[in-house]
Amino acid sequence: MKENFPHLAKQFKDKIKDYRDEKMNFRKLMIRNIHYLKDLNDNIINEIICNLEVKRYARGATILKNGDVSNKLMFLR
C-alpha cells in the first residue's frame, strides 16, 4: 500500500496516533520498555508501529531454539 497509495499510507499513519486498543497499547508498551527507545516521541513510536510485521504462531510452536541467532527484534504476546 505504501508504494501504490502513499497518500493513503500517510493518512493511516496520521490517524494511528488516535487509535487505542489492547494490541496497540501492547506494542507501545513493548517499544517503550526498550531502554534505547523509551524516550522517543509519540510520532516516532507510531512510525515504528506502522512498520512492524505481525506474525502469528501456533500455541507451543518453537520460534527460536537455544543458540539460534536472529536479526529481528520480536515482541511476544
PDB file of N, CA and C in Angstrom:
ATOM      1  N   MET A   1       0.814  -1.180   0.000  1.00  0.00           N
ATOM      2  CA  MET A   1       0.000   0.000   0.000  1.00  0.00           C
ATOM      3  C   MET A   1       0.870   1.261   0.000  1.00  0.00           C
ATOM      4  N   LYS A   2       1.980   1.209   0.765  1.00  0.00           N
ATOM      5  CA  LYS A   2       2.853   2.387   0.831  1.00  0.00           C
ATOM      6  C   LYS A   2       3.387   2.761  -0.540  1.00  0.00           C
ATOM      7  N   GLU A   3       3.666   1.759  -1.365  1.00  0.00           N
ATOM      8  CA  GLU A   3       4.229   2.033  -2.688  1.00  0.00           C
ATOM      9  C   GLU A   3       3.178   2.513  -3.677  1.00  0.00           C
ATOM     10  N   ASN A   4       2.005   1.876  -3.675  1.00  0.00           N
ATOM     11  CA  ASN A   4       0.978   2.195  -4.663  1.00  0.00           C
ATOM     12  C   ASN A   4       0.077   3.358  -4.259  1.00  0.00           C
ATOM     13  N   PHE A   5      -0.112   3.549  -2.969  1.00  0.00           N
ATOM     14  CA  PHE A   5      -1.013   4.592  -2.484  1.00  0.00           C
ATOM     15  C   PHE A   5      -0.376   5.361  -1.323  1.00  0.00           C
ATOM     16  N   PRO A   6       0.700   6.094  -1.580  1.00  0.00           N
ATOM     17  CA  PRO A   6       1.403   6.769  -0.487  1.00  0.00           C
ATOM     18  C   PRO A   6       0.532   7.767   0.263  1.00  0.00           C
ATOM     19  N   HIS A   7      -0.417   8.397  -0.414  1.00  0.00           N
ATOM     20  CA  HIS A   7      -1.289   9.360   0.264  1.00  0.00           C
ATOM     21  C   HIS A   7      -2.193   8.667   1.282  1.00  0.00           C
ATOM     22  N   LEU A   8      -2.643   7.443   0.984  1.00  0.00           N
ATOM     23  CA  LEU A   8      -3.448   6.679   1.945  1.00  0.00           C
ATOM     24  C   LEU A   8      -2.593   6.206   3.111  1.00  0.00           C
ATOM     25  N   ALA A   9      -1.386   5.780   2.822  1.00  0.00           N
ATOM     26  CA  ALA A   9      -0.487   5.330   3.888  1.00  0.00           C
ATOM     27  C   ALA A   9      -0.217   6.470   4.856  1.00  0.00           C
ATOM     28  N   LYS A  10      -0.039   7.677   4.329  1.00  0.00           N
ATOM     29  CA  LYS A  10       0.188   8.840   5.202  1.00  0.00           C
ATOM     30  C   LYS A  10      -1.042   9.117   6.059  1.00  0.00           C
ATOM     31  N   GLN A  11      -2.217   8.994   5.486  1.00  0.00           N
ATOM     32  CA  GLN A  11      -3.441   9.215   6.265  1.00  0.00           C
ATOM     33  C   GLN A  11      -3.567   8.188   7.388  1.00  0.00           C
ATOM     34  N   PHE A  12      -3.234   6.941   7.099  1.00  0.00           N
ATOM     35  CA  PHE A  12      -3.272   5.907   8.144  1.00  0.00           C
ATOM     36  C   PHE A  12      -2.285   6.245   9.259  1.00  0.00           C
ATOM     37  N   LYS A  13      -1.083   6.646   8.882  1.00  0.00           N
ATOM     38  CA  LYS A  13      -0.078   6.994   9.884  1.00  0.00           C
ATOM     39  C   LYS A  13      -0.523   8.175  10.739  1.00  0.00           C
ATOM     40  N   ASP A  14      -1.157   9.145  10.100  1.00  0.00           N
ATOM     41  CA  ASP A  14      -1.632  10.314  10.847  1.00  0.00           C
ATOM     42  C   ASP A  14      -2.742   9.943  11.826  1.00  0.00           C
ATOM     43  N   LYS A  15      -3.559   8.972  11.481  1.00  0.00           N
ATOM     44  CA  LYS A  15      -4.688   8.579  12.325  1.00  0.00           C
ATOM     45  C   LYS A  15      -4.314   7.564  13.399  1.00  0.00           C
ATOM     46  N   ILE A  16      -3.224   6.843  13.213  1.00  0.00           N
ATOM     47  CA  ILE A  16      -2.877   5.773  14.150  1.00  0.00           C
ATOM     48  C   ILE A  16      -2.612   6.306  15.553  1.00  0.00           C
ATOM     49  N   LYS A  17      -2.192   7.558  15.661  1.00  0.00           N
ATOM     50  CA  LYS A  17      -1.920   8.123  16.982  1.00  0.00           C
ATOM     51  C   LYS A  17      -3.183   8.212  17.835  1.00  0.00           C
ATOM     52  N   ASP A  18      -4.344   8.254  17.191  1.00  0.00           N
ATOM     53  CA  ASP A  18      -5.615   8.331  17.919  1.00  0.00           C
ATOM     54  C   ASP A  18      -6.224   6.961  18.194  1.00  0.00           C
ATOM     55  N   TYR A  19      -5.646   5.924  17.626  1.00  0.00           N
ATOM     56  CA  TYR A  19      -6.199   4.577  17.743  1.00  0.00           C
ATOM     57  C   TYR A  19      -5.773   3.952  19.062  1.00  0.00           C
ATOM     58  N   ARG A  20      -6.724   3.446  19.803  1.00  0.00           N
ATOM     59  CA  ARG A  20      -6.438   2.824  21.102  1.00  0.00           C
ATOM     60  C   ARG A  20      -7.145   1.478  21.200  1.00  0.00           C
ATOM     61  N   ASP A  21      -6.387   0.463  21.388  1.00  0.00           N
ATOM     62  CA  ASP A  21      -6.936  -0.841  21.719  1.00  0.00           C
ATOM     63  C   ASP A  21      -5.850  -1.644  22.429  1.00  0.00           C
ATOM     64  N   GLU A  22      -6.186  -2.829  22.859  1.00  0.00           N
ATOM     65  CA  GLU A  22      -5.259  -3.650  23.643  1.00  0.00           C
ATOM     66  C   GLU A  22      -3.972  -3.942  22.873  1.00  0.00           C
ATOM     67  N   LYS A  23      -4.086  -4.261  21.599  1.00  0.00           N
ATOM     68  CA  LYS A  23      -2.896  -4.600  20.811  1.00  0.00           C
ATOM     69  C   LYS A  23      -2.001  -3.384  20.588  1.00  0.00           C
ATOM     70  N   MET A  24      -2.621  -2.239  20.324  1.00  0.00           N
ATOM     71  CA  MET A  24      -1.842  -1.022  20.125  1.00  0.00           C
ATOM     72  C   MET A  24      -1.134  -0.629  21.416  1.00  0.00           C
ATOM     73  N   ASN A  25      -1.841  -0.701  22.521  1.00  0.00           N
ATOM     74  CA  ASN A  25      -1.231  -0.386  23.814  1.00  0.00           C
ATOM     75  C   ASN A  25      -0.069  -1.327  24.116  1.00  0.00           C
ATOM     76  N   PHE A  26      -0.235  -2.622  23.787  1.00  0.00           N
ATOM     77  CA  PHE A  26       0.842  -3.605  23.984  1.00  0.00           C
ATOM     78  C   PHE A  26       2.073  -3.220  23.167  1.00  0.00           C
ATOM     79  N   ARG A  27       1.870  -2.866  21.909  1.00  0.00           N
ATOM     80  CA  ARG A  27       3.005  -2.514  21.045  1.00  0.00           C
ATOM     81  C   ARG A  27       3.741  -1.286  21.574  1.00  0.00           C
ATOM     82  N   LYS A  28       2.986  -0.267  21.976  1.00  0.00           N
ATOM     83  CA  LYS A  28       3.619   0.940  22.516  1.00  0.00           C
ATOM     84  C   LYS A  28       4.385   0.622  23.794  1.00  0.00           C
ATOM     85  N   LEU A  29       3.797  -0.175  24.657  1.00  0.00           N
ATOM     86  CA  LEU A  29       4.453  -0.544  25.910  1.00  0.00           C
ATOM     87  C   LEU A  29       5.747  -1.314  25.649  1.00  0.00           C
ATOM     88  N   MET A  30       5.719  -2.260  24.724  1.00  0.00           N
ATOM     89  CA  MET A  30       6.914  -3.049  24.425  1.00  0.00           C
ATOM     90  C   MET A  30       8.027  -2.176  23.864  1.00  0.00           C
ATOM     91  N   ILE A  31       7.674  -1.229  23.002  1.00  0.00           N
ATOM     92  CA  ILE A  31       8.689  -0.337  22.444  1.00  0.00           C
ATOM     93  C   ILE A  31       9.261   0.558  23.541  1.00  0.00           C
ATOM     94  N   ARG A  32       8.406   1.090  24.380  1.00  0.00           N
ATOM     95  CA  ARG A  32       8.866   1.975  25.464  1.00  0.00           C
ATOM     96  C   ARG A  32       9.670   1.219  26.529  1.00  0.00           C
ATOM     97  N   ASN A  33       9.524  -0.099  26.606  1.00  0.00           N
ATOM     98  CA  ASN A  33      10.287  -0.888  27.569  1.00  0.00           C
ATOM     99  C   ASN A  33      11.713  -1.159  27.110  1.00  0.00           C
ATOM    100  N   ILE A  34      12.036  -0.824  25.873  1.00  0.00           N
ATOM    101  CA  ILE A  34      13.400  -0.968  25.368  1.00  0.00           C
ATOM    102  C   ILE A  34      14.169   0.287  25.777  1.00  0.00           C
ATOM    103  N   HIS A  35      15.200   0.099  26.538  1.00  0.00           N
ATOM    104  CA  HIS A  35      15.946   1.225  27.121  1.00  0.00           C
ATOM    105  C   HIS A  35      16.276   2.315  26.102  1.00  0.00           C
ATOM    106  N   TYR A  36      16.772   1.924  24.948  1.00  0.00           N
ATOM    107  CA  TYR A  36      17.221   2.899  23.958  1.00  0.00           C
ATOM    108  C   TYR A  36      16.069   3.592  23.237  1.00  0.00           C
ATOM    109  N   LEU A  37      14.854   3.088  23.380  1.00  0.00           N
ATOM    110  CA  LEU A  37      13.702   3.663  22.685  1.00  0.00           C
ATOM    111  C   LEU A  37      12.727   4.369  23.621  1.00  0.00           C
ATOM    112  N   LYS A  38      12.956   4.280  24.911  1.00  0.00           N
ATOM    113  CA  LYS A  38      11.969   4.746  25.884  1.00  0.00           C
ATOM    114  C   LYS A  38      11.675   6.240  25.810  1.00  0.00           C
ATOM    115  N   ASP A  39      12.614   7.039  25.339  1.00  0.00           N
ATOM    116  CA  ASP A  39      12.414   8.487  25.313  1.00  0.00           C
ATOM    117  C   ASP A  39      11.995   9.032  23.948  1.00  0.00           C
ATOM    118  N   LEU A  40      11.688   8.135  23.023  1.00  0.00           N
ATOM    119  CA  LEU A  40      11.259   8.602  21.702  1.00  0.00           C
ATOM    120  C   LEU A  40       9.901   9.282  21.802  1.00  0.00           C
ATOM    121  N   ASN A  41       9.671  10.261  20.947  1.00  0.00           N
ATOM    122  CA  ASN A  41       8.364  10.920  20.975  1.00  0.00           C
ATOM    123  C   ASN A  41       7.310  10.023  20.315  1.00  0.00           C
ATOM    124  N   ASP A  42       6.061  10.347  20.547  1.00  0.00           N
ATOM    125  CA  ASP A  42       4.954   9.508  20.072  1.00  0.00           C
ATOM    126  C   ASP A  42       4.928   9.359  18.559  1.00  0.00           C
ATOM    127  N   ASN A  43       5.331  10.389  17.825  1.00  0.00           N
ATOM    128  CA  ASN A  43       5.338  10.287  16.357  1.00  0.00           C
ATOM    129  C   ASN A  43       6.307   9.216  15.880  1.00  0.00           C
ATOM    130  N   ILE A  44       7.455   9.130  16.500  1.00  0.00           N
ATOM    131  CA  ILE A  44       8.438   8.111  16.112  1.00  0.00           C
ATOM    132  C   ILE A  44       7.953   6.731  16.539  1.00  0.00           C
ATOM    133  N   ILE A  45       7.366   6.632  17.735  1.00  0.00           N
ATOM    134  CA  ILE A  45       6.806   5.353  18.188  1.00  0.00           C
ATOM    135  C   ILE A  45       5.744   4.883  17.205  1.00  0.00           C
ATOM    136  N   ASN A  46       4.883   5.788  16.778  1.00  0.00           N
ATOM    137  CA  ASN A  46       3.838   5.422  15.814  1.00  0.00           C
ATOM    138  C   ASN A  46       4.427   4.998  14.476  1.00  0.00           C
ATOM    139  N   GLU A  47       5.506   5.638  14.072  1.00  0.00           N
ATOM    140  CA  GLU A  47       6.179   5.254  12.827  1.00  0.00           C
ATOM    141  C   GLU A  47       6.735   3.836  12.948  1.00  0.00           C
ATOM    142  N   ILE A  48       7.331   3.517  14.083  1.00  0.00           N
ATOM    143  CA  ILE A  48       7.835   2.159  14.313  1.00  0.00           C
ATOM    144  C   ILE A  48       6.685   1.164  14.247  1.00  0.00           C
ATOM    145  N   ILE A  49       5.581   1.484  14.911  1.00  0.00           N
ATOM    146  CA  ILE A  49       4.422   0.586  14.928  1.00  0.00           C
ATOM    147  C   ILE A  49       3.902   0.345  13.512  1.00  0.00           C
ATOM    148  N   CYS A  50       3.881   1.391  12.697  1.00  0.00           N
ATOM    149  CA  CYS A  50       3.403   1.246  11.311  1.00  0.00           C
ATOM    150  C   CYS A  50       4.291   0.312  10.493  1.00  0.00           C
ATOM    151  N   ASN A  51       5.532   0.139  10.923  1.00  0.00           N
ATOM    152  CA  ASN A  51       6.457  -0.712  10.181  1.00  0.00           C
ATOM    153  C   ASN A  51       6.658  -2.088  10.807  1.00  0.00           C
ATOM    154  N   LEU A  52       5.935  -2.367  11.882  1.00  0.00           N
ATOM    155  CA  LEU A  52       6.031  -3.693  12.480  1.00  0.00           C
ATOM    156  C   LEU A  52       5.361  -4.736  11.587  1.00  0.00           C
ATOM    157  N   GLU A  53       5.899  -5.917  11.618  1.00  0.00           N
ATOM    158  CA  GLU A  53       5.304  -7.043  10.890  1.00  0.00           C
ATOM    159  C   GLU A  53       4.719  -7.997  11.927  1.00  0.00           C
ATOM    160  N   VAL A  54       3.431  -8.252  11.814  1.00  0.00           N
ATOM    161  CA  VAL A  54       2.769  -9.152  12.754  1.00  0.00           C
ATOM    162  C   VAL A  54       2.838 -10.571  12.211  1.00  0.00           C
ATOM    163  N   LYS A  55       3.302 -11.482  13.034  1.00  0.00           N
ATOM    164  CA  LYS A  55       3.332 -12.907  12.678  1.00  0.00           C
ATOM    165  C   LYS A  55       2.609 -13.664  13.769  1.00  0.00           C
ATOM    166  N   ARG A  56       1.894 -14.660  13.374  1.00  0.00           N
ATOM    167  CA  ARG A  56       1.173 -15.494  14.334  1.00  0.00           C
ATOM    168  C   ARG A  56       1.776 -16.891  14.333  1.00  0.00           C
ATOM    169  N   TYR A  57       1.893 -17.434  15.524  1.00  0.00           N
ATOM    170  CA  TYR A  57       2.444 -18.777  15.685  1.00  0.00           C
ATOM    171  C   TYR A  57       1.448 -19.609  16.470  1.00  0.00           C
ATOM    172  N   ALA A  58       1.440 -20.902  16.199  1.00  0.00           N
ATOM    173  CA  ALA A  58       0.569 -21.811  16.950  1.00  0.00           C
ATOM    174  C   ALA A  58       1.061 -21.892  18.393  1.00  0.00           C
ATOM    175  N   ARG A  59       0.119 -22.040  19.297  1.00  0.00           N
ATOM    176  CA  ARG A  59       0.477 -22.187  20.710  1.00  0.00           C
ATOM    177  C   ARG A  59       1.457 -23.351  20.857  1.00  0.00           C
ATOM    178  N   GLY A  60       2.556 -23.109  21.551  1.00  0.00           N
ATOM    179  CA  GLY A  60       3.563 -24.141  21.774  1.00  0.00           C
ATOM    180  C   GLY A  60       4.587 -24.267  20.657  1.00  0.00           C
ATOM    181  N   ALA A  61       4.431 -23.492  19.594  1.00  0.00           N
ATOM    182  CA  ALA A  61       5.386 -23.551  18.481  1.00  0.00           C
ATOM    183  C   ALA A  61       6.742 -23.014  18.927  1.00  0.00           C
ATOM    184  N   THR A  62       7.797 -23.567  18.357  1.00  0.00           N
ATOM    185  CA  THR A  62       9.141 -23.080  18.634  1.00  0.00           C
ATOM    186  C   THR A  62       9.447 -21.946  17.670  1.00  0.00           C
ATOM    187  N   ILE A  63       9.749 -20.783  18.221  1.00  0.00           N
ATOM    188  CA  ILE A  63      10.053 -19.616  17.394  1.00  0.00           C
ATOM    189  C   ILE A  63      11.558 -19.537  17.171  1.00  0.00           C
ATOM    190  N   LEU A  64      12.307 -19.667  18.238  1.00  0.00           N
ATOM    191  CA  LEU A  64      13.766 -19.736  18.182  1.00  0.00           C
ATOM    192  C   LEU A  64      14.223 -20.827  19.133  1.00  0.00           C
ATOM    193  N   LYS A  65      15.260 -21.535  18.731  1.00  0.00           N
ATOM    194  CA  LYS A  65      15.837 -22.544  19.620  1.00  0.00           C
ATOM    195  C   LYS A  65      17.049 -21.945  20.327  1.00  0.00           C
ATOM    196  N   ASN A  66      17.363 -22.487  21.464  1.00  0.00           N
ATOM    197  CA  ASN A  66      18.534 -22.049  22.213  1.00  0.00           C
ATOM    198  C   ASN A  66      19.756 -22.114  21.302  1.00  0.00           C
ATOM    199  N   GLY A  67      20.454 -21.001  21.187  1.00  0.00           N
ATOM    200  CA  GLY A  67      21.644 -20.939  20.336  1.00  0.00           C
ATOM    201  C   GLY A  67      21.375 -20.349  18.962  1.00  0.00           C
ATOM    202  N   ASP A  68      20.091 -20.224  18.559  1.00  0.00           N
ATOM    203  CA  ASP A  68      19.767 -19.598  17.274  1.00  0.00           C
ATOM    204  C   ASP A  68      20.148 -18.125  17.304  1.00  0.00           C
ATOM    205  N   VAL A  69      20.516 -17.600  16.163  1.00  0.00           N
ATOM    206  CA  VAL A  69      20.832 -16.185  16.014  1.00  0.00           C
ATOM    207  C   VAL A  69      19.698 -15.548  15.223  1.00  0.00           C
ATOM    208  N   SER A  70      19.245 -14.409  15.694  1.00  0.00           N
ATOM    209  CA  SER A  70      18.165 -13.700  14.992  1.00  0.00           C
ATOM    210  C   SER A  70      18.625 -12.295  14.645  1.00  0.00           C
ATOM    211  N   ASN A  71      18.152 -11.803  13.535  1.00  0.00           N
ATOM    212  CA  ASN A  71      18.437 -10.409  13.144  1.00  0.00           C
ATOM    213  C   ASN A  71      17.186  -9.543  13.314  1.00  0.00           C
ATOM    214  N   LYS A  72      16.236 -10.042  14.107  1.00  0.00           N
ATOM    215  CA  LYS A  72      14.972  -9.330  14.321  1.00  0.00           C
ATOM    216  C   LYS A  72      14.726  -9.096  15.803  1.00  0.00           C
ATOM    217  N   LEU A  73      14.013  -8.034  16.059  1.00  0.00           N
ATOM    218  CA  LEU A  73      13.530  -7.749  17.393  1.00  0.00           C
ATOM    219  C   LEU A  73      12.102  -8.261  17.441  1.00  0.00           C
ATOM    220  N   MET A  74      11.776  -9.093  18.420  1.00  0.00           N
ATOM    221  CA  MET A  74      10.449  -9.680  18.489  1.00  0.00           C
ATOM    222  C   MET A  74       9.777  -9.330  19.801  1.00  0.00           C
ATOM    223  N   PHE A  75       8.507  -8.976  19.707  1.00  0.00           N
ATOM    224  CA  PHE A  75       7.674  -8.764  20.889  1.00  0.00           C
ATOM    225  C   PHE A  75       6.683  -9.902  20.927  1.00  0.00           C
ATOM    226  N   LEU A  76       6.731 -10.680  21.993  1.00  0.00           N
ATOM    227  CA  LEU A  76       5.851 -11.840  22.101  1.00  0.00           C
ATOM    228  C   LEU A  76       4.704 -11.529  23.056  1.00  0.00           C
ATOM    229  N   ARG A  77       3.543 -11.924  22.652  1.00  0.00           N
ATOM    230  CA  ARG A  77       2.363 -11.671  23.460  1.00  0.00           C
ATOM    231  C   ARG A  77       1.668 -12.984  23.719  1.00  0.00           C
TER     232      ARG A  77
END
